[in-house]
Amino acid sequence: MAKKPKQTEEVVTAEQPVVMAIKGFNADLTCTPNGGPKFQYAVGETYTHDGKVVACKSGFHAITGHPLAVFKYYAPAGSVFHSVGLSGSMHTDDDEKTAAEILKVGAQIGMSDLVKEAVKWVTDRATVEEGGHATGYQGAASATGTRGAASATG
């Protein structure tokens, strides 16, 4: 029988920052870490990993990059998604998925929440470049590679 992750009563303090992330689960709130045995989770509970934390190998994993990257690991149909708090020792290997020593399971989030988070993630990283863009009644054209695109409105 699979060993259940250790639940803790630990309170995360200001010295131990919490990184908010998105975690996918099977519909029954289980997950299968790294192809190993299934673990059962519960909303509001905190879990602690014993041992070294290495992304894609050990620790509790969640998405800290683009929110829709969670679909690489859990299909939209038949899965549930929750906000989680990660803390303690952490390791990120690809700017998308982070492994953590401590995971607290938060509220379930739906598809519309995931889409809103994805839009926020993109707009938070968008920058306005000076010059070279259309304003008012002007159109814009751009070309990359062997193809181009042009549009005009107004």
Coordinates of C-alpha atoms in Angstrom, one line a residue, residues 35-103:
G35 CA 4.5 7.4 -11.9
G36 CA 4.5 6.2 -8.3
P37 CA 1.7 5.2 -5.9
K38 CA -1.4 7.4 -5.7
F39 CA -1.7 9.9 -2.9
Q40 CA -5.0 11.2 -1.5
Y41 CA -5.3 14.9 -0.8
A42 CA -7.9 17.0 1.0
V43 CA -8.9 20.6 0.7
G44 CA -7.4 22.8 3.4
E45 CA -4.8 20.2 4.4
T46 CA -1.0 20.8 4.4
Y47 CA 1.5 18.1 3.4
T48 CA 5.2 17.9 3.9
H49 CA 7.7 16.0 1.8
D50 CA 10.6 14.3 3.5
G51 CA 13.8 14.3 1.6
K52 CA 15.4 16.3 -1.2
V53 CA 13.1 18.3 -3.5
V54 CA 13.9 18.0 -7.2
A55 CA 11.4 19.1 -9.9
C56 CA 10.1 16.1 -11.9
K57 CA 11.6 13.7 -9.4
S58 CA 10.5 14.4 -5.8
G59 CA 8.4 16.8 -3.8
F60 CA 5.0 18.2 -4.4
H61 CA 4.5 19.5 -7.9
A62 CA 2.4 22.4 -9.2
I63 CA 2.3 24.9 -12.0
T64 CA 3.9 28.2 -11.3
G65 CA 4.3 29.2 -15.0
H66 CA 1.5 29.7 -17.6
P67 CA -1.7 28.4 -15.9
L68 CA -2.9 26.4 -18.9
A69 CA 0.4 24.3 -18.7
V70 CA -1.5 22.2 -16.1
F71 CA -3.2 20.5 -19.1
K72 CA 0.1 18.9 -20.0
Y73 CA -0.3 16.8 -16.9
Y74 CA -4.0 16.6 -16.3
A75 CA -6.6 16.6 -19.1
P76 CA -9.4 19.1 -18.7
A77 CA -12.0 16.3 -18.8
G78 CA -12.0 14.1 -15.7
S79 CA -9.6 16.2 -13.7
V80 CA -10.0 18.9 -11.0
F81 CA -7.8 21.9 -10.5
H82 CA -7.0 23.7 -7.2
S83 CA -5.0 26.7 -6.1
V84 CA -2.2 25.5 -3.8
G85 CA 0.4 27.2 -1.7
L86 CA 3.9 26.0 -2.0
S87 CA 6.6 26.7 0.6
G88 CA 9.8 25.4 2.2
S89 CA 12.5 24.1 -0.1
M90 CA 11.5 24.5 -3.8
H91 CA 13.0 23.6 -7.2
T92 CA 11.8 24.8 -10.7
D93 CA 13.4 23.1 -13.7
D94 CA 11.6 24.7 -16.6
D95 CA 9.9 28.0 -15.4
E96 CA 6.6 26.1 -15.6
K97 CA 6.5 23.4 -12.9
T98 CA 7.8 23.7 -9.4
A99 CA 8.4 21.0 -6.8
A100 CA 8.1 22.0 -3.2
E101 CA 8.7 20.6 0.3
I102 CA 5.3 21.9 1.7
L103 CA 2.0 22.0 -0.2

